[in-house]
């Protein structure tokens, strides 16, 4: 249901609906300033140059996910499609979190068995013990209120600070994480 709503959001933004389709109506709260769409993005507060770029990458992620899940590899060096096996069964998609007021979440699109490496998250790793003994200056840096913060707390009380990691858009459509 989340993915369907995200696809409808992209189709509506780019006006890509087929002429004979039943276009969904805009939700009542879509005009409110604090509205968050199915991608976990706030389009009403975004800069006019940022919104089209974000929608471009939303669509790109949806298409990449579909392509990655359909990729096939030869298992016996023949070109026979019947002997080709799926290369990958999953991809990651960012959507609105299912946890209320949590912002964005990452969802597996497809099937990933337990123990599958899903993605890499770059950044400085801070175990709980190091956070408790960190200098005052380091603690102040970690608690700065910046909307671009990329701080993630893992289930095992390890903080990952990705704020100073290089942010690049992956050119390889087959990259998973």
XYZ file of C-alpha atoms in Angstrom:
177
model
C 0.000 0.000 0.000
C 2.891 2.394 0.761
C 4.579 1.608 -2.555
C 1.306 2.111 -4.427
C 0.853 5.527 -2.789
C 4.438 6.482 -3.664
C 3.910 5.518 -7.310
C 0.682 7.560 -7.399
C 2.541 10.539 -5.886
C 5.208 10.374 -8.620
C 2.654 9.930 -11.417
C 0.684 12.925 -10.158
C 3.743 15.178 -9.759
C 4.978 14.537 -13.312
C 1.441 14.390 -14.771
C 2.124 10.914 -16.167
C -1.345 9.449 -15.661
C -2.827 7.850 -18.785
C -5.770 9.829 -20.146
C -8.279 7.034 -19.494
C -7.147 6.363 -15.907
C -8.962 7.153 -12.708
C -6.634 9.692 -11.059
C -6.788 9.497 -7.248
C -8.014 12.592 -5.488
C -5.601 14.706 -3.489
C -5.780 14.035 0.247
C -7.326 16.751 2.398
C -4.121 17.377 4.366
C -1.854 17.595 1.257
C -2.033 21.398 1.334
C -1.016 21.691 4.991
C 2.523 22.901 5.644
C 3.521 19.870 7.752
C 2.185 17.346 5.178
C 4.466 14.344 4.600
C 3.925 12.287 1.436
C 4.338 8.535 0.934
C 8.079 8.978 0.397
C 8.429 10.553 3.857
C 9.179 13.885 2.175
C 7.624 17.275 2.987
C 6.897 18.789 -0.444
C 5.137 21.886 0.930
C 8.233 23.069 2.813
C 10.793 22.116 0.135
C 12.675 24.664 -1.937
C 11.238 25.004 -5.453
C 14.484 23.646 -6.949
C 14.722 20.731 -4.497
C 11.238 19.293 -5.070
C 11.734 18.325 -8.754
C 15.150 16.841 -7.942
C 13.703 14.781 -5.085
C 10.843 13.535 -7.277
C 13.359 12.605 -9.996
C 15.299 10.449 -7.523
C 12.074 8.993 -6.077
C 11.125 7.775 -9.566
C 14.671 6.619 -10.252
C 14.671 4.531 -7.056
C 11.334 2.935 -7.952
C 12.562 2.031 -11.445
C 15.938 0.783 -10.163
C 14.172 -1.430 -7.658
C 12.079 -2.982 -10.396
C 15.108 -3.533 -12.657
C 17.251 -5.030 -9.896
C 14.580 -7.562 -8.971
C 14.182 -8.616 -12.608
C 17.903 -9.011 -13.380
C 18.816 -12.528 -14.429
C 22.149 -14.319 -14.818
C 23.161 -17.291 -16.925
C 23.836 -20.417 -14.892
C 25.122 -22.604 -17.733
C 26.708 -20.059 -20.134
C 23.799 -20.261 -22.578
C 21.478 -17.509 -23.709
C 18.385 -19.602 -23.037
C 16.064 -17.550 -20.807
C 14.699 -20.752 -19.255
C 18.084 -21.528 -17.638
C 18.669 -18.016 -16.312
C 18.264 -17.572 -12.574
C 17.224 -14.402 -10.750
C 20.352 -12.486 -9.722
C 18.779 -10.593 -6.859
C 15.490 -10.848 -5.035
C 15.364 -7.525 -3.236
C 16.116 -3.842 -3.308
C 15.709 -1.022 -0.795
C 13.198 1.795 -1.074
C 12.815 4.826 1.201
C 9.201 5.557 2.126
C 7.309 7.188 4.954
C 7.922 5.235 8.134
C 5.111 3.091 9.473
C 6.113 4.318 12.938
C 4.100 7.483 13.711
C 6.166 10.720 13.659
C 9.344 8.815 12.750
C 9.952 10.473 9.356
C 11.365 8.178 6.698
C 11.970 4.456 6.778
C 13.807 1.991 4.567
C 11.809 -0.914 3.207
C 12.921 -4.117 1.509
C 11.209 -4.474 -1.860
C 11.218 -8.189 -2.550
C 12.564 -11.099 -0.541
C 15.721 -11.013 1.603
C 16.358 -14.123 3.713
C 17.570 -13.706 7.292
C 21.267 -12.841 7.388
C 21.294 -11.082 3.996
C 23.528 -8.010 3.783
C 21.066 -5.281 2.931
C 23.147 -2.087 2.773
C 26.225 -0.275 3.999
C 25.847 2.833 6.142
C 28.969 5.029 6.092
C 30.066 7.161 9.006
C 31.817 7.291 12.342
C 30.798 4.500 14.682
C 30.286 5.415 18.353
C 29.792 2.498 20.776
C 27.769 3.355 23.882
C 30.885 3.212 26.081
C 32.649 5.860 23.971
C 29.601 8.124 23.993
C 29.524 8.067 27.786
C 33.193 9.139 28.013
C 33.221 11.574 25.054
C 34.476 15.120 25.595
C 32.009 17.944 26.113
C 32.871 19.352 22.683
C 32.140 16.009 20.985
C 28.850 15.685 22.864
C 27.856 19.206 21.769
C 28.664 18.354 18.142
C 26.512 15.221 18.321
C 23.546 17.111 19.774
C 23.509 20.043 17.321
C 20.039 20.540 15.908
C 20.591 20.389 12.156
C 17.842 19.156 9.800
C 20.508 17.517 7.638
C 21.722 15.329 10.511
C 22.282 11.739 9.614
C 22.570 10.148 13.035
C 21.376 6.564 13.349
C 21.093 4.515 16.529
C 21.369 0.779 16.028
C 19.544 -1.822 18.101
C 22.788 -2.596 19.984
C 23.262 1.022 21.236
C 25.829 1.989 18.616
C 25.476 5.470 17.103
C 26.469 5.983 13.464
C 27.290 9.589 12.535
C 26.978 9.904 8.740
C 26.905 13.707 8.668
C 30.386 14.086 7.220
C 30.295 11.101 4.875
C 30.418 11.922 1.178
C 26.929 11.934 -0.323
C 26.854 10.858 -3.919
C 24.156 9.636 -6.208
C 25.035 6.153 -7.346
C 25.505 6.005 -11.106
C 25.408 2.205 -11.092
C 21.720 1.280 -11.250
C 22.555 -2.233 -10.020
C 24.114 -1.088 -6.758
C 22.109 -2.227 -3.742
C 23.371 -0.142 -0.874
